[in-house]
PDB file of N, CA and C in Angstrom:
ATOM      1  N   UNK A   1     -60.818  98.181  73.404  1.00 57.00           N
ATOM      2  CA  UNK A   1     -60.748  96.738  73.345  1.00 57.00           C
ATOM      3  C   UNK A   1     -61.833  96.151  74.251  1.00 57.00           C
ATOM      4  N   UNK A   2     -62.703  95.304  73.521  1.00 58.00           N
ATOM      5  CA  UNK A   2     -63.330  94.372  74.372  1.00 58.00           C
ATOM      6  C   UNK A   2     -63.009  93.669  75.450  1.00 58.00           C
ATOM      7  N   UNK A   3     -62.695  93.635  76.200  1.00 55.00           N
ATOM      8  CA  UNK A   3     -62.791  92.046  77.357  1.00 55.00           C
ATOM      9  C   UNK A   3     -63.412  90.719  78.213  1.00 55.00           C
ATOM     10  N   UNK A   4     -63.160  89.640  77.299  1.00 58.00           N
ATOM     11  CA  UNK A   4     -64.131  88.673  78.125  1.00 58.00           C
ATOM     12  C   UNK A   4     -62.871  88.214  79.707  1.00 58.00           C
ATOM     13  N   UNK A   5     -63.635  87.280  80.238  1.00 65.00           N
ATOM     14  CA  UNK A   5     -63.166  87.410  81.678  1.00 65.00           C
ATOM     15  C   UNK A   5     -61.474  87.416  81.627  1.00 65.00           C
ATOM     16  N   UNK A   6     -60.652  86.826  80.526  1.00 69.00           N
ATOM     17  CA  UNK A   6     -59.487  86.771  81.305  1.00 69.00           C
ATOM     18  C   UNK A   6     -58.571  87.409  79.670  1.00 69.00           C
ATOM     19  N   UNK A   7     -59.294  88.227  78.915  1.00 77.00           N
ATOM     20  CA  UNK A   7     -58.634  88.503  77.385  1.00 77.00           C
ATOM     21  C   UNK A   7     -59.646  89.018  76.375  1.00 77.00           C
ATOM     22  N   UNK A   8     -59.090  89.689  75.481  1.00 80.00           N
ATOM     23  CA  UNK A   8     -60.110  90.387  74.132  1.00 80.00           C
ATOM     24  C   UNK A   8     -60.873  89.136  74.054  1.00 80.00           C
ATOM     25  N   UNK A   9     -62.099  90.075  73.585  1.00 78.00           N
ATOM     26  CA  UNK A   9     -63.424  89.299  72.953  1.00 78.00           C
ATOM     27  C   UNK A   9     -63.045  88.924  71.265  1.00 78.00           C
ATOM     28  N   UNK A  10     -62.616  89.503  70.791  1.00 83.00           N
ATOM     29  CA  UNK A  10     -62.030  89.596  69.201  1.00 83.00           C
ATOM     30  C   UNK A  10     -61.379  88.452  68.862  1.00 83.00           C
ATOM     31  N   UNK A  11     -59.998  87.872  69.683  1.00 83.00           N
ATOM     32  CA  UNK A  11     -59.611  86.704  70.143  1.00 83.00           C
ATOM     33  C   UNK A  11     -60.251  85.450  70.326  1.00 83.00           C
ATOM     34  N   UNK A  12     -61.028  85.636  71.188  1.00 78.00           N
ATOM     35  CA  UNK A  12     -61.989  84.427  71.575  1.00 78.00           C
ATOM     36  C   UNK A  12     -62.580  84.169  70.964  1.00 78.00           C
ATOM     37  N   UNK A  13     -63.168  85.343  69.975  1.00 80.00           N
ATOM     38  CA  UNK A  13     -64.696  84.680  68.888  1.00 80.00           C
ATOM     39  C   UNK A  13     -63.853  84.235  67.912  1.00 80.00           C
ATOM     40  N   UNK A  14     -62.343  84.833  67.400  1.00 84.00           N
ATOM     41  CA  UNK A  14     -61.320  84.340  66.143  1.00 84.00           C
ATOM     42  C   UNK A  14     -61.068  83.258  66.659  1.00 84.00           C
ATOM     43  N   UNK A  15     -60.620  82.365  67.560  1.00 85.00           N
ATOM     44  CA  UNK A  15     -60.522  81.465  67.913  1.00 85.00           C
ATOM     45  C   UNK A  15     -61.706  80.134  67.809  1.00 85.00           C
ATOM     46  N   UNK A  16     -62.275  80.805  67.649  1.00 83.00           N
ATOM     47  CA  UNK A  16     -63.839  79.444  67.375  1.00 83.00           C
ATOM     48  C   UNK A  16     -63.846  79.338  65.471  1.00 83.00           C
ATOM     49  N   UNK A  17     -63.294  80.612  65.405  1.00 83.00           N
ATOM     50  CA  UNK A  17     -62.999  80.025  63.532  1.00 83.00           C
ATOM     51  C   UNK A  17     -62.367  79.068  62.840  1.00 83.00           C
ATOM     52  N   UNK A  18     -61.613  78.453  63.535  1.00 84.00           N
ATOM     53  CA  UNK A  18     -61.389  77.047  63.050  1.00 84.00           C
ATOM     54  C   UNK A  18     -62.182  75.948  63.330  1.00 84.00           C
ATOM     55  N   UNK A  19     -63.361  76.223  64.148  1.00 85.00           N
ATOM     56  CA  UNK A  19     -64.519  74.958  64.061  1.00 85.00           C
ATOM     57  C   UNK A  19     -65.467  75.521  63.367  1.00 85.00           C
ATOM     58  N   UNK A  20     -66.010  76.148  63.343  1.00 84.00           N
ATOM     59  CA  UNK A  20     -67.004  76.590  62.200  1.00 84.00           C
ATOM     60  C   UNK A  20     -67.332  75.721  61.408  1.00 84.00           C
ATOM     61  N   UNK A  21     -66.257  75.180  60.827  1.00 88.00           N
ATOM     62  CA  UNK A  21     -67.195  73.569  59.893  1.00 88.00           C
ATOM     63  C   UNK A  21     -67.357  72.354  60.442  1.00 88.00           C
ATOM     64  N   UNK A  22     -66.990  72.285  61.777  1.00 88.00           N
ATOM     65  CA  UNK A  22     -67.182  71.169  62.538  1.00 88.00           C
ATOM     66  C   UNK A  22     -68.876  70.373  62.566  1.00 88.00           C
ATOM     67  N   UNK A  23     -68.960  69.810  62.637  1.00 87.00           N
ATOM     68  CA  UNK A  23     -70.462  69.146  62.428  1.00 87.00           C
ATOM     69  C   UNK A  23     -71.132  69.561  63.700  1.00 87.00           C
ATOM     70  N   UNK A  24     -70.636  69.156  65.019  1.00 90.00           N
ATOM     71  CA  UNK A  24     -70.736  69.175  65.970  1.00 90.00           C
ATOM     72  C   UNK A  24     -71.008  70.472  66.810  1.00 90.00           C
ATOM     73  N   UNK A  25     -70.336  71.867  66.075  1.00 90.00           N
ATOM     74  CA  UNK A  25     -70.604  73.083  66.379  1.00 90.00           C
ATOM     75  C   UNK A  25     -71.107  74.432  65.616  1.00 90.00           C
ATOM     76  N   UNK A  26     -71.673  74.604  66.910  1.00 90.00           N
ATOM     77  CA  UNK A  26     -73.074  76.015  65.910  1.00 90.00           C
ATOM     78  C   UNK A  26     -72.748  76.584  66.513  1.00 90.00           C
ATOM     79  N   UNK A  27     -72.491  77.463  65.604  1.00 86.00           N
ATOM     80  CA  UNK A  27     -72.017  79.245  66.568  1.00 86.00           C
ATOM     81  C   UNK A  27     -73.290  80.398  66.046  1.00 86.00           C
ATOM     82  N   UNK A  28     -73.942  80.591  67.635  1.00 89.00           N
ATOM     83  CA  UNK A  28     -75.052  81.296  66.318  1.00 89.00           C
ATOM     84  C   UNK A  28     -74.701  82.721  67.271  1.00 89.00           C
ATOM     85  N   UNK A  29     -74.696  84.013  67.373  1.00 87.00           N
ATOM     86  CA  UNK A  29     -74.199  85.236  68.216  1.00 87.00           C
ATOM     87  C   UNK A  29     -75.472  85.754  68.592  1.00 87.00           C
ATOM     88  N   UNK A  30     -75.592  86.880  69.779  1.00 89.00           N
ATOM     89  CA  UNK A  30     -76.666  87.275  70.644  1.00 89.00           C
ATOM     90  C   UNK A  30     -77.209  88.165  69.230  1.00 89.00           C
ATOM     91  N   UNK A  31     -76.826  88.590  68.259  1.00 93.00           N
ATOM     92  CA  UNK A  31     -77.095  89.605  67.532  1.00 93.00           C
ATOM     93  C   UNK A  31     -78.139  89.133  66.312  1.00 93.00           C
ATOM     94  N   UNK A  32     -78.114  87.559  65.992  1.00 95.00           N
ATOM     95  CA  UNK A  32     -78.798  86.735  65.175  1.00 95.00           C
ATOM     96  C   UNK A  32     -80.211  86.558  65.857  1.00 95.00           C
ATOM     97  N   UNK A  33     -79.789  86.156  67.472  1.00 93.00           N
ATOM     98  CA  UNK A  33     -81.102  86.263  68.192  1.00 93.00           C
ATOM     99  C   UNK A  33     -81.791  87.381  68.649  1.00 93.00           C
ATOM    100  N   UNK A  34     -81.135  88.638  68.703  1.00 93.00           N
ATOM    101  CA  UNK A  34     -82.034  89.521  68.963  1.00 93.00           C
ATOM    102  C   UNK A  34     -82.959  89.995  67.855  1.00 93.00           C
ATOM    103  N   UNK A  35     -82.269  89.628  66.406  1.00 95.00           N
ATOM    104  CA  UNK A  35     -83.050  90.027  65.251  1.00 95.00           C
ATOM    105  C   UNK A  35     -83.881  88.831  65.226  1.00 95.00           C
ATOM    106  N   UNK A  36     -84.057  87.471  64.736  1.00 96.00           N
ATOM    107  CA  UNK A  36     -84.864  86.413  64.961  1.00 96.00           C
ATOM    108  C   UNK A  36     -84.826  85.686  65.634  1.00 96.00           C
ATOM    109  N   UNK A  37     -85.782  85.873  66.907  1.00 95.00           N
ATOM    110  CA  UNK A  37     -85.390  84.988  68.152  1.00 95.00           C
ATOM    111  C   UNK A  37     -86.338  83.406  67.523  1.00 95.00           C
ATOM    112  N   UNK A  38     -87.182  83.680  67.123  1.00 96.00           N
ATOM    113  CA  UNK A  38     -87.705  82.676  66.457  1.00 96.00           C
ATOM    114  C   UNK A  38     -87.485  81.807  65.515  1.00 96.00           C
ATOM    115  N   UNK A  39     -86.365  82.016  64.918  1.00 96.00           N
ATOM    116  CA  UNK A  39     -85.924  81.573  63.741  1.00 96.00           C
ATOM    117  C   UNK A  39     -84.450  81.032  64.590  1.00 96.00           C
ATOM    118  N   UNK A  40     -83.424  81.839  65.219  1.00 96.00           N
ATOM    119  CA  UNK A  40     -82.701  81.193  65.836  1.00 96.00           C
ATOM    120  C   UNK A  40     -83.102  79.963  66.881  1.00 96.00           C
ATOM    121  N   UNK A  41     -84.542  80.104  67.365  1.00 96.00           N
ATOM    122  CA  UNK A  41     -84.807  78.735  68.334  1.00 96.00           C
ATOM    123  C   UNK A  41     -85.214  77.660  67.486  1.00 96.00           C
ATOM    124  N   UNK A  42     -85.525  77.404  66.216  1.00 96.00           N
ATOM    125  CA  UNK A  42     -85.697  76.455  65.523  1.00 96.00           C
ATOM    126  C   UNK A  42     -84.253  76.101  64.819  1.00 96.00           C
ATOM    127  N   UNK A  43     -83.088  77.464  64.594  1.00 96.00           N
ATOM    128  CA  UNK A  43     -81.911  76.576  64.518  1.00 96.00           C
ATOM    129  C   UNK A  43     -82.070  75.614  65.152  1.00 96.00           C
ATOM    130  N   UNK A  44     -81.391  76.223  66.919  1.00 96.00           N
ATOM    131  CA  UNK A  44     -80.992  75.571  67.595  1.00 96.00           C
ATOM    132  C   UNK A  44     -81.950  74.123  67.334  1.00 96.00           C
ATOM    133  N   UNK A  45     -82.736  74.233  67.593  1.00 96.00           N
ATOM    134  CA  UNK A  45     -83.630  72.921  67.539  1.00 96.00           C
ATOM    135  C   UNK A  45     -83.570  72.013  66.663  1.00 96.00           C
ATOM    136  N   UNK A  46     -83.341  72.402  65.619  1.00 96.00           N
ATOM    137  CA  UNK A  46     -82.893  71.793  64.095  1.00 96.00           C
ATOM    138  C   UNK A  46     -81.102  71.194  64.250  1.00 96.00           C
ATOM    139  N   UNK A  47     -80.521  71.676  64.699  1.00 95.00           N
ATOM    140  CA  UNK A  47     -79.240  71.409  65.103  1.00 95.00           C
ATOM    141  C   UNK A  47     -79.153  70.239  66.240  1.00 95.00           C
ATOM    142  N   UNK A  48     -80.142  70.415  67.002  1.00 95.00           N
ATOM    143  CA  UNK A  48     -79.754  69.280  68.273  1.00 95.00           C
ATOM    144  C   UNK A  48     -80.515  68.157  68.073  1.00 95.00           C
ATOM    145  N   UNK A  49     -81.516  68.291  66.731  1.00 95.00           N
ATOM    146  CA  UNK A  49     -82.226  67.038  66.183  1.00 95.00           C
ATOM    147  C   UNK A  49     -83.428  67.266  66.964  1.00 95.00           C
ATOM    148  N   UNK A  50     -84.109  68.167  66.911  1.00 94.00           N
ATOM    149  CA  UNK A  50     -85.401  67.936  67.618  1.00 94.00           C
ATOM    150  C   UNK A  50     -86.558  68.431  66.344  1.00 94.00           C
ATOM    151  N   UNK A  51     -87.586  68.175  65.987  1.00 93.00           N
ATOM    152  CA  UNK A  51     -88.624  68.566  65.001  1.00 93.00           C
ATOM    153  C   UNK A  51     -89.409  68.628  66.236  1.00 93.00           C
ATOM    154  N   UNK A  52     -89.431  70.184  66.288  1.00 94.00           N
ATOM    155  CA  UNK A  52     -90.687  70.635  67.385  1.00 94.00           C
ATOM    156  C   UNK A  52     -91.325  72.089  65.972  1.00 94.00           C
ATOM    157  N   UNK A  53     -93.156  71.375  66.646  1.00 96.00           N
ATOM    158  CA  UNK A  53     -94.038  72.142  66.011  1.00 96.00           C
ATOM    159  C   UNK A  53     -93.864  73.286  65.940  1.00 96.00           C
ATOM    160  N   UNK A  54     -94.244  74.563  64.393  1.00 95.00           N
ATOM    161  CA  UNK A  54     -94.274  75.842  64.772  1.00 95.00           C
ATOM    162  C   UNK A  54     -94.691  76.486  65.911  1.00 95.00           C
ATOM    163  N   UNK A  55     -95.922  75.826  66.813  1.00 96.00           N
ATOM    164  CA  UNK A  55     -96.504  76.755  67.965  1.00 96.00           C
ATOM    165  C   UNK A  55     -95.264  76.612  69.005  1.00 96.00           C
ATOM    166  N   UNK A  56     -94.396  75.452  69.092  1.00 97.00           N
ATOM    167  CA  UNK A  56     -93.565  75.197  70.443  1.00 97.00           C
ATOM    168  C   UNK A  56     -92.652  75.655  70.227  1.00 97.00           C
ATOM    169  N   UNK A  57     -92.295  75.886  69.310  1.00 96.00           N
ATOM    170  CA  UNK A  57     -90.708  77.052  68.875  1.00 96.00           C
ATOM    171  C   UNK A  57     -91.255  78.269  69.314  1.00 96.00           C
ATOM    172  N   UNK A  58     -92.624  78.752  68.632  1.00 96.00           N
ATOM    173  CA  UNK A  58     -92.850  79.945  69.190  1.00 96.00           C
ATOM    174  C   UNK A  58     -92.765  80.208  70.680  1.00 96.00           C
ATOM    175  N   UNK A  59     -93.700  79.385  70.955  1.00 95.00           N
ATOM    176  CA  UNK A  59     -93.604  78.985  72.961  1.00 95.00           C
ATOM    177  C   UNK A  59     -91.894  79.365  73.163  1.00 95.00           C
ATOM    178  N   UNK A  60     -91.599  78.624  72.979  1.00 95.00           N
ATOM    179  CA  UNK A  60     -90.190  78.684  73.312  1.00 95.00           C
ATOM    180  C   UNK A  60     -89.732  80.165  73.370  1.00 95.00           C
ATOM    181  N   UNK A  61     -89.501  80.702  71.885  1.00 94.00           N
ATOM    182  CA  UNK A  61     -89.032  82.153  71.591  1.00 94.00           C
ATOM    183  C   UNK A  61     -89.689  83.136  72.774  1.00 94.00           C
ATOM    184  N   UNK A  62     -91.080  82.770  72.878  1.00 93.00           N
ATOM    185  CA  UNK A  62     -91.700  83.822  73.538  1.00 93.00           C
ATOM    186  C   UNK A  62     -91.199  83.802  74.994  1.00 93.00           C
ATOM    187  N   UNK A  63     -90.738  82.457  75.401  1.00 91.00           N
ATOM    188  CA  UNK A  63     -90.556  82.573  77.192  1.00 91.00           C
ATOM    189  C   UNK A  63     -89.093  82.519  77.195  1.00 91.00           C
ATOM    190  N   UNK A  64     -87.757  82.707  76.427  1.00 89.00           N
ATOM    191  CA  UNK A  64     -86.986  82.765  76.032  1.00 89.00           C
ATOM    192  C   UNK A  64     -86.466  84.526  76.072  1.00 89.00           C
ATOM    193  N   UNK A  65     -87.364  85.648  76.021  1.00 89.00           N
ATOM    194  CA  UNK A  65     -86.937  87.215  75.676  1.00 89.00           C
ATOM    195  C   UNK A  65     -86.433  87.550  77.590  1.00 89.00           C
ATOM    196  N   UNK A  66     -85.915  88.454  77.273  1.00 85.00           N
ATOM    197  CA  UNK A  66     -85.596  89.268  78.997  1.00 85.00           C
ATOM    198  C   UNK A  66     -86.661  89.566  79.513  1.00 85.00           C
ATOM    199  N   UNK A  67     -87.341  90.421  79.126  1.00 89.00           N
ATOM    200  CA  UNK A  67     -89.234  90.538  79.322  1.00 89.00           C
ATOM    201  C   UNK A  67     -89.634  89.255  79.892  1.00 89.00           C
ATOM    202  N   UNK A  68     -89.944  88.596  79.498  1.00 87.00           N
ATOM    203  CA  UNK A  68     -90.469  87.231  79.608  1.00 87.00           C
ATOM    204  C   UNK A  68     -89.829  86.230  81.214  1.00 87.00           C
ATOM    205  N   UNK A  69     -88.268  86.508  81.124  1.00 81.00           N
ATOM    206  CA  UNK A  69     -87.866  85.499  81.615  1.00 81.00           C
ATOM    207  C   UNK A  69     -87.891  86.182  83.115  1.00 81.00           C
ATOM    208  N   UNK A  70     -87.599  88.029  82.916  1.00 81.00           N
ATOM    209  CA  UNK A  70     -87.551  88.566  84.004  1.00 81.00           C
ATOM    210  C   UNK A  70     -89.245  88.853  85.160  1.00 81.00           C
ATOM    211  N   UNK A  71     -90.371  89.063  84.142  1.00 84.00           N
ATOM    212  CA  UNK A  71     -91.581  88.861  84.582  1.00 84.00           C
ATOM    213  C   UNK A  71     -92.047  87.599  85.812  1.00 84.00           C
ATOM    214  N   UNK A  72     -91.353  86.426  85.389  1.00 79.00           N
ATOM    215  CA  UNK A  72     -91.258  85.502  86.058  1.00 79.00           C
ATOM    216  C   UNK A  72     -90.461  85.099  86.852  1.00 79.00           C
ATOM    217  N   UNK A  73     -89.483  85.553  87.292  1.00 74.00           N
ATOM    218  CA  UNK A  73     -88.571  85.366  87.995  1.00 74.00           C
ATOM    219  C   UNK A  73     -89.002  84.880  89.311  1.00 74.00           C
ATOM    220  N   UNK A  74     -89.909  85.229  89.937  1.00 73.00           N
ATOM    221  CA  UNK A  74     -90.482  85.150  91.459  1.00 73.00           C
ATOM    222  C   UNK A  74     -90.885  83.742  91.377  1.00 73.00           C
ATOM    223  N   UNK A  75     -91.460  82.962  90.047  1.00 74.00           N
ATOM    224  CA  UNK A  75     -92.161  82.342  89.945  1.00 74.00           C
ATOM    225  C   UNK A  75     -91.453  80.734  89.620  1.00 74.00           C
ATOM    226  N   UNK A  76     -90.220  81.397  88.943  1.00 70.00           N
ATOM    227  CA  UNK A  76     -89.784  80.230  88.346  1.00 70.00           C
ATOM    228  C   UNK A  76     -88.192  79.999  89.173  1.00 70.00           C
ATOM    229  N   UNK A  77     -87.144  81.274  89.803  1.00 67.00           N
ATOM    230  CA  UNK A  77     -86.428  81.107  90.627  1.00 67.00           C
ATOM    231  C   UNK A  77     -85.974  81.040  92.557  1.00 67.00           C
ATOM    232  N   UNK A  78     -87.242  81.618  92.832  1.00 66.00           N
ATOM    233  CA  UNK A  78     -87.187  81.820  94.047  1.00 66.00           C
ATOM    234  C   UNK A  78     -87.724  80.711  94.887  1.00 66.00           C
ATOM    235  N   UNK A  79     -88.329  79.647  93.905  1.00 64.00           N
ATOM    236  CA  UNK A  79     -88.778  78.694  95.035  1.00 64.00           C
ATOM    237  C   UNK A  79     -87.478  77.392  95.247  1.00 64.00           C
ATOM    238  N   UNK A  80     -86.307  77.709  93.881  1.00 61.00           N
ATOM    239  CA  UNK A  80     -85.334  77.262  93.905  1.00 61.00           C
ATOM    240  C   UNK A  80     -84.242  77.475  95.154  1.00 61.00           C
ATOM    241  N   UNK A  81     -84.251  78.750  95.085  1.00 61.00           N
ATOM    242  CA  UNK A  81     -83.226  79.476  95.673  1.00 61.00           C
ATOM    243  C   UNK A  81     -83.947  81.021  97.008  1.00 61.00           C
ATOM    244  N   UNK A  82     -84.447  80.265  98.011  1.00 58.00           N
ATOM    245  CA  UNK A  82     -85.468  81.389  98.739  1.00 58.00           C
ATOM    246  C   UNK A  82     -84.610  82.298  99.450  1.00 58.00           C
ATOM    247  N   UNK A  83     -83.357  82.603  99.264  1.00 58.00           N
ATOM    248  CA  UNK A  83     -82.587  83.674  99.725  1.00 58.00           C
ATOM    249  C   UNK A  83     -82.871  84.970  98.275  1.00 58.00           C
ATOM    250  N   UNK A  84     -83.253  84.379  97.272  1.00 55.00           N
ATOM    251  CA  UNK A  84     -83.311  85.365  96.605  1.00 55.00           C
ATOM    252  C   UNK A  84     -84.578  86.491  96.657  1.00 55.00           C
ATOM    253  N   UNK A  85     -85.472  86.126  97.628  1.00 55.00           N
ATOM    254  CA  UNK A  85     -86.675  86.591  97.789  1.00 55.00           C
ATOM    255  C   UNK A  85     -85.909  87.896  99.127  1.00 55.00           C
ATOM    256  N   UNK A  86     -85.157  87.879  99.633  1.00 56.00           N
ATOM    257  CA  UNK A  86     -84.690  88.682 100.459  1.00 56.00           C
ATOM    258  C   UNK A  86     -84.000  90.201 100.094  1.00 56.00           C
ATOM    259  N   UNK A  87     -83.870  89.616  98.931  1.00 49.00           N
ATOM    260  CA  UNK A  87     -83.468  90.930  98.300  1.00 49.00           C
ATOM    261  C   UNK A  87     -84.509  91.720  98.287  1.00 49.00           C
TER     262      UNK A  87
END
């Protein structure tokens, strides 16, 4: 059995099946984005009403991967948070 923090994962995702046709909610799973991260960031984008150009979705997708977000880390969290540089 799966577990999210306080119960099955199986549960929790069956539980979002009664909004599914809600206007208001997009359920898109890590498994849609690991196959098209590019195509899932123009969902999303398409969903929250934004018409952003093919190059800025790409932008997006590209600084969006673990690669990407972890490369930068020094750059983009530590001047936030400078205890993390202690590690």
């Amino acid at each position: 059995m799966q577990l999210v923090t306080w119960s099955s994962y199986f549960d929790h995702a069956l539980s979002w099946n009664k909004h599914m046709d809600e206007e208001n909610i997009m359920i898109i799973t890590y498994e849609e984005m690991k196959e098209n991260l590019h195509g899932g960031v123009k969902q999303i984008a398409e969903f929250l009403g934004f018409s952003l150009p093919d190059e800025k979705i790409q932008s997006i997708a590209e600084n969006s991967t673990f690669q990407s977000m972890s490369s930068k880390f020094q750059e983009t969290h530590v001047k936030f948070a400078p205890m993390l540089s202690e590690k």
